[in-house]
């Protein structure tokens, strides 16, 4: 006559199989989560940034657009430049210092003027630019491509 109680060895075998399946399901879930595209926060990942009416930006002003990682600079003559906010030395994020009227890198003290030109080293070149366009008086910045430049030239400035 056989014992009606489940065999201890058989029970452990089922338990091991069950735990193995749970572990496998977790691995599959983690792998699928990794492969699935992430949802971006509002504004993040956008490539065309609508900055607002040109008249909202005073001459000589610098306005940060953190979602696009750029500053919109309005020069004294009314022209616009969209400056990538990373220092061209080692990529630190640059703050604009209104008091000093320049960008001052917190990492190694490079400085840049409102057009992005290097005022003080070690930065090797001017700040990169994004394309600016003005449509019906509205300033828009396209952050799909960054323009790397070796010098500031007046034709880089966009005027309405
Ligand atoms: S990263 Fe800006 S000066 Fe070095």
Short mmCIF file of N, CA and C in Angstrom, two decimals, residues 37-122:
data_model
loop_
_atom_site.label_atom_id
_atom_site.label_comp_id
_atom_site.label_asym_id
_atom_site.label_seq_id
_atom_site.Cartn_x
_atom_site.Cartn_y
_atom_site.Cartn_z
N UNK A 37 10.13 51.68 -24.82
CA UNK A 37 10.51 53.09 -24.78
C UNK A 37 9.91 53.81 -23.59
N UNK A 38 10.69 54.72 -23.02
CA UNK A 38 10.20 55.47 -21.86
C UNK A 38 9.32 56.62 -22.30
N UNK A 39 8.38 56.93 -21.44
CA UNK A 39 7.58 58.13 -21.67
C UNK A 39 8.40 59.32 -21.22
N UNK A 40 8.45 60.34 -22.04
CA UNK A 40 9.20 61.54 -21.69
C UNK A 40 8.34 62.50 -20.90
N UNK A 41 8.98 63.24 -20.03
CA UNK A 41 8.27 64.29 -19.30
C UNK A 41 7.83 65.36 -20.28
N UNK A 42 6.79 66.08 -19.92
CA UNK A 42 6.28 67.12 -20.81
C UNK A 42 7.40 68.07 -21.19
N UNK A 43 7.57 68.30 -22.47
CA UNK A 43 8.60 69.23 -22.94
C UNK A 43 9.93 68.56 -23.23
N UNK A 44 10.23 67.50 -22.51
CA UNK A 44 11.49 66.82 -22.73
C UNK A 44 11.43 66.07 -24.06
N UNK A 45 12.50 66.13 -24.81
CA UNK A 45 12.53 65.42 -26.07
C UNK A 45 11.93 66.20 -27.22
N UNK A 46 11.26 67.30 -26.93
CA UNK A 46 10.70 68.10 -28.01
C UNK A 46 11.86 68.71 -28.79
N UNK A 47 11.65 68.91 -30.08
CA UNK A 47 12.74 69.45 -30.88
C UNK A 47 12.46 70.86 -31.35
N UNK A 48 11.20 71.27 -31.39
CA UNK A 48 10.88 72.64 -31.77
C UNK A 48 10.29 73.33 -30.55
N UNK A 49 11.01 74.32 -30.07
CA UNK A 49 10.60 75.02 -28.86
C UNK A 49 10.03 76.38 -29.24
N UNK A 50 8.80 76.59 -28.87
CA UNK A 50 8.15 77.88 -29.13
C UNK A 50 8.46 78.77 -27.93
N UNK A 51 9.29 79.76 -28.17
CA UNK A 51 9.77 80.61 -27.06
C UNK A 51 8.81 81.73 -26.72
N UNK A 52 8.07 82.20 -27.71
CA UNK A 52 7.12 83.27 -27.47
C UNK A 52 7.36 84.43 -28.41
N UNK A 53 6.53 85.48 -28.27
CA UNK A 53 6.65 86.64 -29.15
C UNK A 53 8.03 87.31 -29.01
N UNK A 54 8.59 87.72 -30.13
CA UNK A 54 9.91 88.37 -30.11
C UNK A 54 9.88 89.59 -29.21
N UNK A 55 8.74 90.25 -29.16
CA UNK A 55 8.65 91.49 -28.36
C UNK A 55 8.74 91.22 -26.86
N UNK A 56 8.60 89.95 -26.44
CA UNK A 56 8.72 89.61 -25.02
C UNK A 56 10.16 89.61 -24.52
N UNK A 57 11.11 89.65 -25.45
CA UNK A 57 12.52 89.53 -25.06
C UNK A 57 13.21 90.88 -25.25
N UNK A 58 13.65 91.43 -24.15
CA UNK A 58 14.29 92.75 -24.20
C UNK A 58 15.67 92.66 -24.84
N UNK A 59 16.07 93.75 -25.45
CA UNK A 59 17.43 93.82 -26.01
C UNK A 59 18.44 93.63 -24.88
N UNK A 60 19.44 92.81 -25.16
CA UNK A 60 20.48 92.55 -24.16
C UNK A 60 20.08 91.53 -23.11
N UNK A 61 19.00 90.78 -23.37
CA UNK A 61 18.53 89.80 -22.37
C UNK A 61 18.97 88.39 -22.73
N UNK A 62 19.04 87.57 -21.71
CA UNK A 62 19.34 86.14 -21.88
C UNK A 62 18.29 85.37 -21.09
N UNK A 63 17.58 84.48 -21.79
CA UNK A 63 16.48 83.73 -21.16
C UNK A 63 16.78 82.24 -21.26
N UNK A 64 16.69 81.56 -20.14
CA UNK A 64 16.97 80.11 -20.12
C UNK A 64 15.73 79.32 -20.52
N UNK A 65 15.94 78.29 -21.33
CA UNK A 65 14.90 77.32 -21.68
C UNK A 65 15.43 75.94 -21.28
N UNK A 66 15.25 75.58 -20.01
CA UNK A 66 15.84 74.33 -19.50
C UNK A 66 15.41 73.08 -20.25
N UNK A 67 14.15 73.03 -20.69
CA UNK A 67 13.70 71.82 -21.39
C UNK A 67 14.46 71.61 -22.69
N UNK A 68 14.88 72.70 -23.32
CA UNK A 68 15.63 72.59 -24.57
C UNK A 68 17.13 72.68 -24.39
N UNK A 69 17.56 72.90 -23.14
CA UNK A 69 18.99 73.03 -22.82
C UNK A 69 19.67 74.16 -23.59
N UNK A 70 18.95 75.27 -23.71
CA UNK A 70 19.56 76.41 -24.40
C UNK A 70 19.16 77.71 -23.73
N UNK A 71 19.91 78.73 -24.09
CA UNK A 71 19.57 80.11 -23.71
C UNK A 71 19.19 80.85 -24.97
N UNK A 72 18.14 81.64 -24.89
CA UNK A 72 17.80 82.52 -25.99
C UNK A 72 18.37 83.90 -25.64
N UNK A 73 19.33 84.32 -26.46
CA UNK A 73 19.97 85.62 -26.23
C UNK A 73 19.42 86.61 -27.23
N UNK A 74 18.99 87.76 -26.73
CA UNK A 74 18.59 88.83 -27.64
C UNK A 74 19.66 89.91 -27.55
N UNK A 75 20.29 90.14 -28.66
CA UNK A 75 21.40 91.09 -28.68
C UNK A 75 20.88 92.52 -28.66
N UNK A 76 21.78 93.45 -28.43
CA UNK A 76 21.39 94.87 -28.33
C UNK A 76 20.77 95.38 -29.63
N UNK A 77 21.15 94.77 -30.77
CA UNK A 77 20.59 95.23 -32.05
C UNK A 77 19.26 94.54 -32.38
N UNK A 78 18.75 93.70 -31.45
CA UNK A 78 17.46 93.04 -31.64
C UNK A 78 17.55 91.64 -32.21
N UNK A 79 18.74 91.20 -32.61
CA UNK A 79 18.90 89.87 -33.17
C UNK A 79 18.88 88.78 -32.10
N UNK A 80 18.60 87.55 -32.55
CA UNK A 80 18.50 86.41 -31.62
C UNK A 80 19.57 85.36 -31.91
N UNK A 81 20.02 84.72 -30.84
CA UNK A 81 20.87 83.53 -30.92
C UNK A 81 20.34 82.53 -29.90
N UNK A 82 20.33 81.25 -30.26
CA UNK A 82 19.98 80.19 -29.30
C UNK A 82 21.28 79.45 -28.98
N UNK A 83 21.74 79.59 -27.76
CA UNK A 83 23.04 79.06 -27.35
C UNK A 83 22.87 77.79 -26.52
N UNK A 84 23.53 76.72 -26.94
CA UNK A 84 23.53 75.49 -26.15
C UNK A 84 24.17 75.79 -24.81
N UNK A 85 23.60 75.25 -23.75
CA UNK A 85 24.04 75.68 -22.41
C UNK A 85 25.27 74.95 -21.89
N UNK A 86 25.87 74.07 -22.69
CA UNK A 86 27.04 73.35 -22.19
C UNK A 86 28.34 74.05 -22.57
N UNK A 87 29.21 74.13 -21.62
CA UNK A 87 30.53 74.70 -21.82
C UNK A 87 31.29 73.86 -22.85
N UNK A 88 32.03 74.53 -23.73
CA UNK A 88 32.78 73.81 -24.77
C UNK A 88 34.12 73.27 -24.26
N UNK A 89 34.40 73.47 -22.98
CA UNK A 89 35.62 72.86 -22.42
C UNK A 89 35.32 71.40 -22.10
N UNK A 90 34.58 71.15 -21.02
CA UNK A 90 34.28 69.76 -20.65
C UNK A 90 32.79 69.52 -20.43
N UNK A 91 31.97 70.43 -20.90
CA UNK A 91 30.53 70.16 -20.92
C UNK A 91 29.74 70.51 -19.68
N UNK A 92 30.29 71.29 -18.78
CA UNK A 92 29.50 71.70 -17.61
C UNK A 92 28.36 72.62 -18.05
N UNK A 93 27.29 72.58 -17.29
CA UNK A 93 26.16 73.45 -17.58
C UNK A 93 26.50 74.88 -17.14
N UNK A 94 26.30 75.79 -18.07
CA UNK A 94 26.69 77.18 -17.83
C UNK A 94 25.53 77.99 -17.26
N UNK A 95 25.76 78.73 -16.21
CA UNK A 95 24.77 79.72 -15.79
C UNK A 95 25.09 81.08 -16.41
N UNK A 96 24.04 81.85 -16.66
CA UNK A 96 24.23 83.23 -17.12
C UNK A 96 24.35 84.11 -15.89
N UNK A 97 25.33 84.96 -15.85
CA UNK A 97 25.48 85.90 -14.74
C UNK A 97 25.10 87.28 -15.26
N UNK A 98 23.89 87.71 -14.90
CA UNK A 98 23.43 89.04 -15.34
C UNK A 98 24.33 90.13 -14.74
N UNK A 99 24.79 89.91 -13.51
CA UNK A 99 25.63 90.91 -12.85
C UNK A 99 26.94 91.11 -13.61
N UNK A 100 27.48 90.03 -14.14
CA UNK A 100 28.75 90.12 -14.86
C UNK A 100 28.56 90.25 -16.37
N UNK A 101 27.28 90.11 -16.81
CA UNK A 101 26.94 90.21 -18.22
C UNK A 101 27.70 89.18 -19.06
N UNK A 102 27.75 87.96 -18.56
CA UNK A 102 28.46 86.90 -19.26
C UNK A 102 28.09 85.53 -18.67
N UNK A 103 28.39 84.49 -19.44
CA UNK A 103 28.26 83.13 -18.92
C UNK A 103 29.56 82.82 -18.18
N UNK A 104 29.43 82.25 -16.99
CA UNK A 104 30.62 81.92 -16.21
C UNK A 104 30.54 80.44 -15.85
N UNK A 105 31.49 79.67 -16.34
CA UNK A 105 31.46 78.23 -16.07
C UNK A 105 31.87 77.94 -14.62
N UNK A 106 31.05 77.16 -13.90
CA UNK A 106 31.37 76.86 -12.51
C UNK A 106 32.50 75.84 -12.36
N UNK A 107 32.87 75.18 -13.46
CA UNK A 107 33.86 74.10 -13.34
C UNK A 107 35.30 74.61 -13.40
N UNK A 108 35.64 75.34 -14.46
CA UNK A 108 37.03 75.81 -14.60
C UNK A 108 37.09 77.27 -15.00
N UNK A 109 35.97 77.97 -14.79
CA UNK A 109 35.94 79.44 -14.91
C UNK A 109 36.04 80.01 -16.32
N UNK A 110 35.75 79.22 -17.33
CA UNK A 110 35.67 79.83 -18.67
C UNK A 110 34.53 80.84 -18.66
N UNK A 111 34.69 81.86 -19.48
CA UNK A 111 33.62 82.86 -19.60
C UNK A 111 33.30 83.09 -21.08
N UNK A 112 32.03 83.43 -21.32
CA UNK A 112 31.53 83.63 -22.68
C UNK A 112 30.65 84.87 -22.67
N UNK A 113 30.66 85.61 -23.77
CA UNK A 113 29.79 86.77 -23.84
C UNK A 113 28.39 86.36 -24.32
N UNK A 114 27.53 87.34 -24.52
CA UNK A 114 26.14 87.06 -24.86
C UNK A 114 25.99 86.38 -26.23
N UNK A 115 27.01 86.52 -27.09
CA UNK A 115 26.97 85.83 -28.39
C UNK A 115 27.58 84.43 -28.31
N UNK A 116 28.09 84.07 -27.13
CA UNK A 116 28.71 82.76 -26.95
C UNK A 116 30.20 82.75 -27.23
N UNK A 117 30.78 83.88 -27.55
CA UNK A 117 32.23 83.92 -27.80
C UNK A 117 32.99 83.76 -26.50
N UNK A 118 34.14 83.11 -26.60
CA UNK A 118 34.97 82.89 -25.42
C UNK A 118 35.62 84.22 -25.01
N UNK A 119 35.40 84.56 -23.75
CA UNK A 119 36.08 85.73 -23.18
C UNK A 119 37.30 85.29 -22.38
N UNK A 120 37.15 84.13 -21.73
CA UNK A 120 38.24 83.62 -20.91
C UNK A 120 38.36 82.12 -21.03
N UNK A 121 39.58 81.59 -21.22
CA UNK A 121 39.81 80.14 -21.33
C UNK A 121 39.58 79.43 -20.00
N UNK A 122 39.59 78.09 -20.00
CA UNK A 122 40.16 77.20 -21.01
C UNK A 122 39.22 76.77 -22.14
#
